[in-house]
Amino acid sequence: MRTRNLSYDKQALSVDCVVFGFDGKSLKVLLEKRRRIPAPHKVLSDLKLPGSLISNTESLADAAERVIREFIGARSINLRQMEIFSDPQRVQGAELKWINDYYRVSLERVVTMVFFALVKLDEKLVTYSHRHGAEWMELHQVQGLALDHNKILMSAIDHLINLFHLEPVAFEFLPKKFTIRQLQNLYETVFDVAIDNRNFRKKMLSLEYVIPVNEKESNVPHKPAQYFVFDRRKYEQRNKRLFKLGSVYK
Amino acid sequence: MRTRNLSYDKQALSVDCVVFGFDGKSLKVLLEKRRRIPAPHKVLSDLKLPGSLISNTESLADAAERVIREFIGARSINLRQMEIFSDPQRVQGAELKWINDYYRVSLERVVTMVFFALVKLDEKLVTYSHRHGAEWMELHQVQGLALDHNKILMSAIDHLINLFHLEPVAFEFLPKKFTIRQLQNLYETVFDVAIDNRNFRKKMLSLEYVIPVNEKESNVPHKPAQYFVFDRRKYEQRNKRLFKLGSVYK
DNA sequence: ATACTTAGCGTAAAAAATACGCTAAGTGAA
DNA sequence: TTCACTTAGCGTATTTTTTACGCTAAGTAT
């Protein structure tokens, strides 16, 4: 069966990016302040996930990276594909007009692939993002995003939690050297539970890929904690040796 | 930053589908025999994953379902998004020409979103697929697929295994009523391990969402086994109550 | 009757997860 | 300088889960 309605000049592909950041206390997401080009539009929300139509010569991952770099600069990121949103009616009316004005095109449909990335949030990054027209907002405070970006963000949060079950993704949120406490705060935030500190510590110390380094916190108003690093090579080696049936039947 | 090279008439979006089937013994995948329209092409492989360019009015999930239905008819399926393949050079030369001839278009680039689905394989389905130009091939025997479909299939296998870790997806491969042995065979096939029958049984019986029904096998050359059903509602209820930290730190 | 196959129950040991008591080492305030 | 406060970090006991494996049950085929 061949497909009808193949007028491809009316539809385009875009990427949107959900970049989660963790600052040691809470989870935040990177939001772009939408520019109203050429003229102010009506009732559109000003905040959106960073995104862009893709050009002919770039892969979607390249496009996503281009978009993210604009707001976070050169630091290393690990991009992941998430989900594609392809409802033919997902952008319409004023939102569609904004896209057509902004990109100087005349589309009727935009399909968007969502990527996500995790970064360590620090002061330097936050100010960089501010200077480039974006901000970091705590997850619980986000509301009223443009387009269907609320829906996309909700879905991204689910994906993030799933990912924690599949991979040691926590370390992407933390500085190279981190303390057990930082790790625990992250787990508590993501899963929204309280964890017994002594058991958590015990478990982490038993993981052969979490390695203590010869360095401690300083200038903290309590006993300074040991720093650790994550050794991805050791993690992957272990995975080859181990097949845990117990973790399989869900 | 606005994107250059926005000539959208040269690029299109397609779906490709990886449909896994389990027949009680082995895992198979649905492959479509490619039709050479209008004229025979040269060195192209004859087998490919089912797929299609999408029309203006359908969502990608609708397109994927349309494609799959052609080969499996009306039975229920649970479609999942997998991964998007967007390398600008992923289809070129003779393969690109085939697409352009087959759909009567003149594209330079095709981005494809891959979906996958799991089905219970039985005689009836296999003959249906045959009559409609497709076949079911054992995973280990697959080679030399068209386009980049080998790569896509490899990736799909990884996704399948991951999915088993996240959700009770096994039941989508089995008939409504199944035996513990069938379930075990499936796990052994997917993870390529041997499982102790007694422990596996014990574990399954302990899951409150695997429910015995008042019915047994018949005409088997050994002690007939009890049938069970999967209760998705109970599974989801349980998940709300339970948060298992132990399963979290990977 | 006997061999063969898979179903299905039980018990014991090992491993992992949880609960929780206690001390250590830093800060800043009285 | 002592005391309150905070988080680090060690240990032990209990419970839960996983694994190993012996044994019987109930069918078919010869």
XYZ file of C-alpha atoms (C1' of nucleotides) in Angstrom:
560
model
C 0.000 0.000 0.000
C 1.364 3.369 -0.908
C 0.719 6.395 1.155
C -1.255 9.317 -0.115
C -0.923 12.956 0.912
C 2.796 13.115 0.475
C 3.148 16.887 0.312
C 6.255 17.078 2.385
C 6.719 20.791 2.037
C 3.952 21.256 4.581
C 5.454 19.248 7.368
C 8.735 19.490 9.172
C 10.692 17.827 11.885
C 11.982 19.551 14.961
C 13.829 18.668 18.125
C 12.930 19.751 21.612
C 15.255 19.230 24.527
C 14.560 18.531 28.148
C 17.728 19.287 30.061
C 17.544 18.344 33.711
C 19.947 19.863 36.155
C 20.714 19.001 39.754
C 22.303 21.544 42.036
C 22.684 19.345 45.080
C 19.269 20.218 46.430
C 16.644 20.097 43.739
C 15.956 19.077 40.180
C 15.566 21.838 37.657
C 14.836 22.049 33.975
C 16.235 24.375 31.358
C 13.643 26.704 29.815
C 14.113 29.111 26.962
C 12.473 32.516 26.871
C 10.703 32.623 23.570
C 11.517 35.505 21.304
C 8.572 37.036 19.511
C 9.748 37.479 16.006
C 8.962 39.453 13.992
C 6.098 40.993 15.947
C 4.639 40.305 19.355
C 2.122 37.511 19.249
C -0.939 37.333 21.363
C -1.536 34.993 24.235
C 1.462 32.744 23.838
C 3.378 31.609 26.827
C 6.863 32.997 27.080
C 8.594 29.886 28.341
C 9.336 26.815 26.319
C 11.700 23.911 26.154
C 14.687 24.662 23.972
C 14.092 23.419 20.454
C 14.539 24.032 16.780
C 13.494 22.913 13.355
C 16.190 20.759 11.849
C 18.180 21.586 8.784
C 18.742 19.261 5.869
C 22.257 18.386 6.744
C 22.213 17.631 10.421
C 21.144 14.550 12.314
C 18.609 15.027 15.062
C 21.232 14.478 17.723
C 23.331 17.207 16.132
C 20.347 19.520 16.097
C 19.603 18.811 19.746
C 23.194 19.442 20.694
C 23.228 22.699 18.756
C 20.115 23.829 20.596
C 21.432 22.913 24.022
C 24.886 24.383 23.495
C 23.304 27.752 22.909
C 22.249 27.816 26.543
C 24.858 25.796 28.354
C 28.037 26.394 26.379
C 30.769 23.870 26.011
C 30.342 21.502 28.926
C 30.027 17.821 28.227
C 26.586 16.326 27.863
C 25.169 12.902 27.249
C 22.180 13.213 24.967
C 19.432 10.613 24.963
C 16.488 10.114 22.692
C 13.171 10.163 24.405
C 9.925 10.260 22.514
C 8.448 11.631 19.329
C 5.305 13.745 19.346
C 3.497 13.504 16.065
C -0.163 14.315 16.504
C -1.028 16.115 13.248
C -2.763 18.779 15.308
C -0.145 19.286 17.962
C 0.751 22.795 16.782
C -2.011 24.978 15.449
C -3.277 28.520 15.373
C -1.148 31.128 17.087
C 1.545 28.615 18.012
C 1.885 27.455 14.415
C 1.967 31.047 13.257
C 4.791 31.789 15.641
C 6.839 28.947 14.196
C 6.172 30.052 10.641
C 7.086 33.647 11.451
C 10.141 32.767 13.444
C 11.611 30.409 10.876
C 10.119 32.177 7.844
C 8.429 29.067 6.547
C 4.821 28.095 5.968
C 4.264 24.767 7.599
C 1.054 23.088 8.542
C 2.487 20.410 10.760
C 5.538 19.965 12.932
C 6.589 16.609 14.307
C 9.025 16.887 17.177
C 11.544 14.475 18.545
C 12.386 15.015 22.188
C 15.877 14.534 23.543
C 17.045 14.765 27.035
C 20.242 15.379 28.893
C 21.378 15.623 32.484
C 23.821 18.181 33.766
C 25.431 19.267 36.954
C 24.111 22.665 37.895
C 26.396 25.263 39.377
C 26.474 29.040 39.658
C 28.579 29.443 36.573
C 26.200 27.491 34.395
C 23.144 29.278 35.724
C 24.561 32.688 34.899
C 25.670 31.470 31.486
C 22.144 30.305 30.745
C 20.696 33.608 31.956
C 22.975 35.606 29.728
C 21.829 33.549 26.753
C 18.097 33.863 27.276
C 17.252 30.799 29.307
C 16.630 29.901 32.901
C 16.590 26.936 35.243
C 13.297 26.296 36.968
C 12.522 23.885 39.741
C 10.381 21.038 38.451
C 7.469 21.659 40.792
C 7.221 25.285 39.780
C 6.974 24.704 36.066
C 3.599 25.450 34.545
C 2.085 27.040 31.492
C 4.797 26.213 29.010
C 4.275 26.996 25.359
C 3.053 24.530 22.756
C 2.614 21.028 24.137
C 5.709 21.382 26.267
C 3.947 20.716 29.568
C 2.994 17.315 28.246
C 6.502 16.733 26.968
C 8.006 17.634 30.310
C 5.681 15.299 32.207
C 6.693 12.505 29.926
C 10.345 13.381 30.366
C 10.065 13.059 34.131
C 8.716 9.534 33.729
C 11.548 8.714 31.377
C 14.067 10.060 33.827
C 12.797 7.824 36.611
C 12.803 4.820 34.293
C 16.339 5.591 33.310
C 17.454 5.508 36.925
C 16.187 1.935 37.037
C 18.186 0.940 33.981
C 21.510 2.705 34.256
C 23.747 4.434 36.774
C 22.642 7.731 35.430
C 22.916 9.556 38.732
C 26.578 10.278 38.168
C 25.827 12.433 35.159
C 24.115 14.859 37.514
C 27.038 15.170 39.875
C 30.514 16.653 39.727
C 33.318 14.221 38.997
C 34.101 14.110 42.681
C 31.034 13.772 44.843
C 30.074 12.730 48.352
C 27.742 9.925 49.331
C 25.417 12.562 50.722
C 25.137 14.310 47.370
C 24.307 11.010 45.743
C 21.694 10.282 48.375
C 20.110 13.725 48.008
C 19.776 13.057 44.298
C 18.075 9.692 44.789
C 15.771 11.168 47.394
C 14.839 13.976 45.064
C 14.268 11.851 41.999
C 12.254 9.161 43.743
C 10.730 11.468 46.318
C 11.461 9.173 49.248
C 13.519 9.297 52.408
C 16.473 6.933 52.496
C 18.286 5.703 55.586
C 21.699 7.249 55.398
C 23.565 4.341 56.962
C 22.111 1.740 54.641
C 22.536 3.908 51.600
C 26.172 4.478 52.440
C 26.729 0.783 53.013
C 25.226 -0.053 49.646
C 27.253 2.540 47.777
C 30.490 1.432 49.388
C 29.741 -2.117 48.269
C 29.584 -1.068 44.603
C 33.006 -1.652 43.171
C 32.596 1.150 40.653
C 32.136 3.866 43.273
C 35.685 4.650 44.246
C 36.972 6.774 47.119
C 39.567 9.387 46.275
C 42.075 10.829 48.642
C 40.274 14.076 49.267
C 37.692 15.523 51.627
C 35.192 18.301 51.741
C 36.334 21.518 53.331
C 34.557 24.573 54.711
C 31.439 22.659 55.611
C 29.753 23.280 58.972
C 29.979 19.610 59.947
C 32.302 16.677 59.643
C 33.805 16.843 56.141
C 32.928 13.951 53.879
C 35.067 11.752 51.695
C 34.918 12.318 47.938
C 34.191 9.501 45.505
C 34.368 9.055 41.753
C 32.366 6.871 39.387
C 34.345 4.406 37.278
C 32.318 3.617 34.187
C 34.735 0.996 32.952
C 34.381 -1.021 36.116
C 30.624 -0.665 35.934
C 30.508 -2.085 32.458
C 32.859 -4.938 33.228
C 30.697 -5.960 36.128
C 27.622 -5.997 33.942
C 29.158 -8.523 31.617
C 29.897 -10.925 34.434
C 26.614 -10.566 36.196
C 23.194 -11.732 35.242
C 20.774 -11.189 38.082
C 17.589 -13.130 37.576
C 16.081 -11.603 40.671
C 16.005 -8.199 39.066
C 14.272 -9.494 36.002
C 10.800 -10.671 36.718
C 9.180 -7.359 37.465
C 19.670 31.052 16.068
C 17.565 30.212 13.099
C 18.249 27.191 11.055
C 19.343 27.329 7.501
C 18.664 24.793 4.744
C 14.989 24.487 5.380
C 13.963 22.907 2.092
C 11.515 20.484 3.570
C 10.361 19.077 0.279
C 13.572 17.091 0.122
C 13.214 15.260 3.385
C 10.515 12.998 4.733
C 9.660 11.004 7.771
C 8.956 7.302 7.793
C 8.171 4.609 10.301
C 9.773 1.200 10.479
C 8.413 -1.528 12.702
C 10.148 -4.297 14.558
C 7.510 -6.840 15.475
C 8.796 -9.610 17.698
C 6.896 -12.846 17.975
C 7.259 -15.744 20.366
C 5.932 -19.148 19.444
C 6.728 -20.941 22.689
C 10.191 -21.935 21.545
C 11.986 -19.076 19.887
C 11.888 -15.369 19.194
C 11.131 -14.306 15.657
C 10.827 -11.033 13.839
C 8.417 -9.981 11.114
C 10.085 -9.227 7.775
C 8.489 -7.850 4.653
C 9.488 -8.994 1.193
C 10.274 -5.841 -0.670
C 8.435 -5.253 -3.891
C 10.490 -3.840 -6.713
C 8.379 -1.145 -8.186
C 8.297 -0.138 -10.934
C 11.304 -2.011 -12.284
C 13.690 -4.485 -10.704
C 16.503 -2.738 -8.939
C 19.986 -4.015 -8.742
C 21.702 -5.357 -5.699
C 19.099 -4.554 -3.104
C 18.256 -7.031 -0.433
C 14.775 -8.456 -0.618
C 13.968 -8.478 3.046
C 13.252 -5.458 5.166
C 11.436 -4.422 8.292
C 7.890 -3.340 7.543
C 7.734 0.411 7.097
C 6.253 3.309 5.236
C 6.546 7.000 4.611
C 3.932 8.837 6.618
C 1.102 10.846 5.208
C 0.205 14.369 6.261
C -2.766 13.385 8.290
C -1.635 10.479 10.400
C 0.369 10.330 13.590
C 3.427 8.127 13.563
C 1.729 5.580 15.773
C -1.141 5.425 13.311
C 1.292 4.920 10.467
C 3.080 2.149 12.329
C -0.180 0.446 13.090
C -1.260 0.702 9.465
C 1.989 -0.898 8.378
C 1.799 -3.724 10.880
C -1.862 -4.493 10.290
C -1.080 -5.210 6.680
C 0.863 -8.266 7.769
C -0.796 -9.395 10.956
C -4.430 -8.461 10.479
C -6.704 -7.458 13.289
C -5.143 -8.908 16.391
C -4.418 -6.618 19.297
C -0.991 -5.061 19.552
C 0.752 -2.778 21.959
C 2.945 -0.397 19.997
C 5.974 1.224 21.556
C 8.269 3.920 20.324
C 11.853 2.940 20.090
C 14.437 5.102 18.410
C 14.778 7.552 15.568
C 17.426 7.125 12.873
C 18.310 10.433 11.329
C 21.764 10.297 9.831
C 21.436 12.520 6.740
C 23.192 9.822 4.740
C 21.303 6.814 6.029
C 19.561 6.162 2.693
C 21.474 6.827 -0.468
C 22.070 5.563 -3.954
C 20.058 2.538 -5.016
C 18.158 2.394 -1.732
C 17.091 6.017 -2.035
C 16.115 5.439 -5.631
C 13.923 2.533 -4.613
C 12.067 4.735 -2.129
C 11.601 7.483 -4.663
C 10.349 5.028 -7.290
C 8.111 3.150 -4.916
C 6.419 6.226 -3.467
C 6.780 8.366 -6.610
C 8.553 11.142 -4.815
C 11.993 12.699 -5.132
C 13.490 12.815 -1.699
C 17.070 13.247 -0.701
C 16.726 12.244 2.892
C 14.472 10.008 4.933
C 14.397 10.091 8.721
C 12.787 7.029 10.221
C 11.152 6.463 13.565
C 11.226 2.868 14.722
C 8.347 1.318 16.608
C 8.113 -2.064 18.093
C 5.470 -4.502 19.131
C 5.287 -7.963 20.643
C 2.875 -10.621 19.538
C 2.000 -14.184 20.284
C 2.939 -16.289 17.293
C 0.720 -19.124 16.181
C 0.100 -21.054 12.983
C -2.773 -18.876 11.949
C -0.767 -15.679 12.204
C 2.177 -17.147 10.349
C 0.066 -18.185 7.376
C -1.698 -14.808 7.400
C 1.643 -13.043 7.209
C 2.803 -15.340 4.413
C -0.276 -14.647 2.357
C 0.373 -10.922 2.690
C 3.993 -10.891 1.640
C 5.849 -11.194 4.920
C 7.524 -13.854 6.954
C 8.679 -14.596 10.486
C 12.361 -15.281 10.856
C 14.222 -16.537 13.879
C 16.395 -13.795 15.304
C 19.678 -15.657 14.911
C 19.037 -16.311 11.248
C 18.401 -12.753 10.223
C 21.069 -11.177 8.073
C 21.456 -8.930 5.074
C 18.364 -6.813 5.544
C 17.766 -3.845 3.290
C 18.653 -0.260 4.122
C 20.020 0.134 7.642
C 17.596 -2.419 8.976
C 20.238 -4.726 10.391
C 21.367 -1.913 12.607
C 17.793 -1.123 13.551
C 17.091 -4.724 14.456
C 20.177 -4.966 16.644
C 19.102 -1.898 18.492
C 15.591 -3.277 18.862
C 16.906 -6.404 20.534
C 18.677 -4.269 23.128
C 15.504 -2.305 23.677
C 13.527 -5.475 24.130
C 15.835 -6.727 26.851
C 15.734 -3.361 28.590
C 11.974 -3.411 28.459
C 11.868 -6.742 30.239
C 13.689 -5.060 33.100
C 11.173 -2.248 33.300
C 7.783 -3.811 32.730
C 6.013 -7.150 32.797
C 6.167 -7.271 29.076
C 6.461 -11.038 28.849
C 2.725 -11.452 28.963
C 2.289 -9.644 25.672
C 4.137 -12.528 24.044
C 1.915 -15.220 25.493
C -1.678 -16.323 25.047
C -4.130 -15.046 27.648
C -3.887 -18.354 29.431
C -0.356 -19.605 29.780
C 1.642 -22.060 31.847
C 4.586 -21.285 34.080
C 6.702 -23.339 31.714
C 5.801 -21.123 28.753
C 6.724 -18.069 30.764
C 10.006 -19.644 31.762
C 10.843 -20.607 28.182
C 10.306 -16.999 27.170
C 12.611 -15.652 29.868
C 15.238 -18.234 29.014
C 15.040 -17.267 25.354
C 15.156 -13.529 25.841
C 17.976 -13.543 28.374
C 19.708 -16.594 26.969
C 20.158 -18.266 30.349
C 18.983 -21.423 32.053
C 16.616 -20.906 34.960
C 15.900 -23.363 37.763
C 12.337 -24.461 37.235
C 11.451 -24.778 40.909
C 12.677 -21.351 41.880
C 11.132 -19.736 38.852
C 7.790 -21.303 39.673
C 8.021 -20.221 43.295
C 8.731 -16.666 42.280
C 5.877 -16.522 39.793
C 3.415 -17.941 42.290
C 4.435 -15.237 44.734
C 3.456 -12.474 42.303
C -0.078 -11.512 43.140
C -0.817 -10.484 39.574
C -0.141 -13.939 38.114
C -3.393 -15.715 38.778
C -4.217 -19.392 38.412
C -7.353 -20.243 36.484
C -9.371 -23.384 36.870
C -8.046 -25.091 33.794
C -5.242 -27.419 32.801
C -3.306 -28.394 29.746
C -4.530 -31.439 27.889
C -3.009 -33.774 25.325
C 0.501 -33.207 26.521
C 2.856 -36.175 26.918
C 3.502 -35.393 30.560
C 1.737 -34.142 33.631
C -0.587 -31.369 32.449
C 0.163 -27.924 33.800
C -2.066 -25.354 35.406
C -3.012 -22.301 33.353
C -2.480 -18.770 34.643
C -3.539 -15.302 33.561
C -1.885 -11.926 34.001
C -3.886 -9.273 35.839
C -2.636 -5.888 34.761
C -4.813 -4.003 37.206
C -3.319 -5.822 40.137
C 0.133 -5.230 38.754
C -0.425 -1.508 38.595
C -2.000 -1.312 42.033
C 0.988 -3.063 43.501
C 3.362 -0.625 41.871
C 1.702 2.284 43.564
C 2.092 0.746 47.003
C 5.615 -0.455 46.530
C 8.795 1.439 46.254
C 11.757 -0.884 46.309
C 14.948 0.982 46.923
C 16.982 -2.146 46.450
C 16.070 -2.298 42.804
C 17.114 1.256 42.253
C 20.801 1.750 42.735
C 22.062 -0.126 39.726
C 4.607 -52.676 34.126
C 8.194 -49.460 32.978
C 10.596 -45.607 31.098
C 10.267 -40.830 30.193
C 8.900 -36.074 30.746
C 7.410 -32.050 32.905
C 4.561 -30.416 37.046
C 4.817 -29.101 41.487
C 6.055 -29.122 46.843
C 9.400 -28.545 50.415
C 13.611 -27.429 53.153
C 18.084 -25.333 53.973
C 21.617 -22.114 53.094
C 23.339 -17.804 51.255
C 22.839 -13.142 50.074
C 20.655 -8.754 50.166
C 17.896 -5.334 52.277
C 16.308 -3.020 56.295
C 16.125 -1.138 61.097
C 18.531 1.178 64.187
C 22.302 2.233 68.126
C 26.260 4.667 68.567
C 30.645 7.492 67.930
C 33.460 11.055 65.130
C 34.631 15.493 63.426
C 33.715 19.608 61.995
C 31.103 24.585 62.731
C 29.289 28.424 65.284
C 27.086 30.384 69.406
C 27.029 31.104 74.570
C 36.316 26.616 76.103
C 32.319 24.267 76.346
C 28.072 23.070 74.340
C 24.624 22.503 70.816
C 24.089 21.222 66.187
C 24.912 18.840 61.940
C 26.392 15.378 58.931
C 29.941 11.490 58.496
C 30.692 6.969 59.222
C 30.931 2.091 61.714
C 28.632 -1.862 63.531
C 25.112 -5.449 64.739
C 20.697 -7.801 64.546
C 16.574 -8.971 61.933
C 13.901 -9.719 57.999
C 13.272 -10.638 53.228
C 14.740 -12.437 48.930
C 17.331 -15.449 46.186
C 19.466 -19.658 45.217
C 20.471 -24.726 45.486
C 18.635 -28.895 45.300
C 15.930 -33.400 46.951
C 11.843 -35.529 46.120
C 7.026 -36.923 44.590
C 2.957 -36.528 41.128
C 0.602 -37.200 36.901
C 0.428 -37.684 32.527
C 2.053 -40.305 27.607
C 4.405 -43.801 24.879
C 6.265 -48.633 24.498
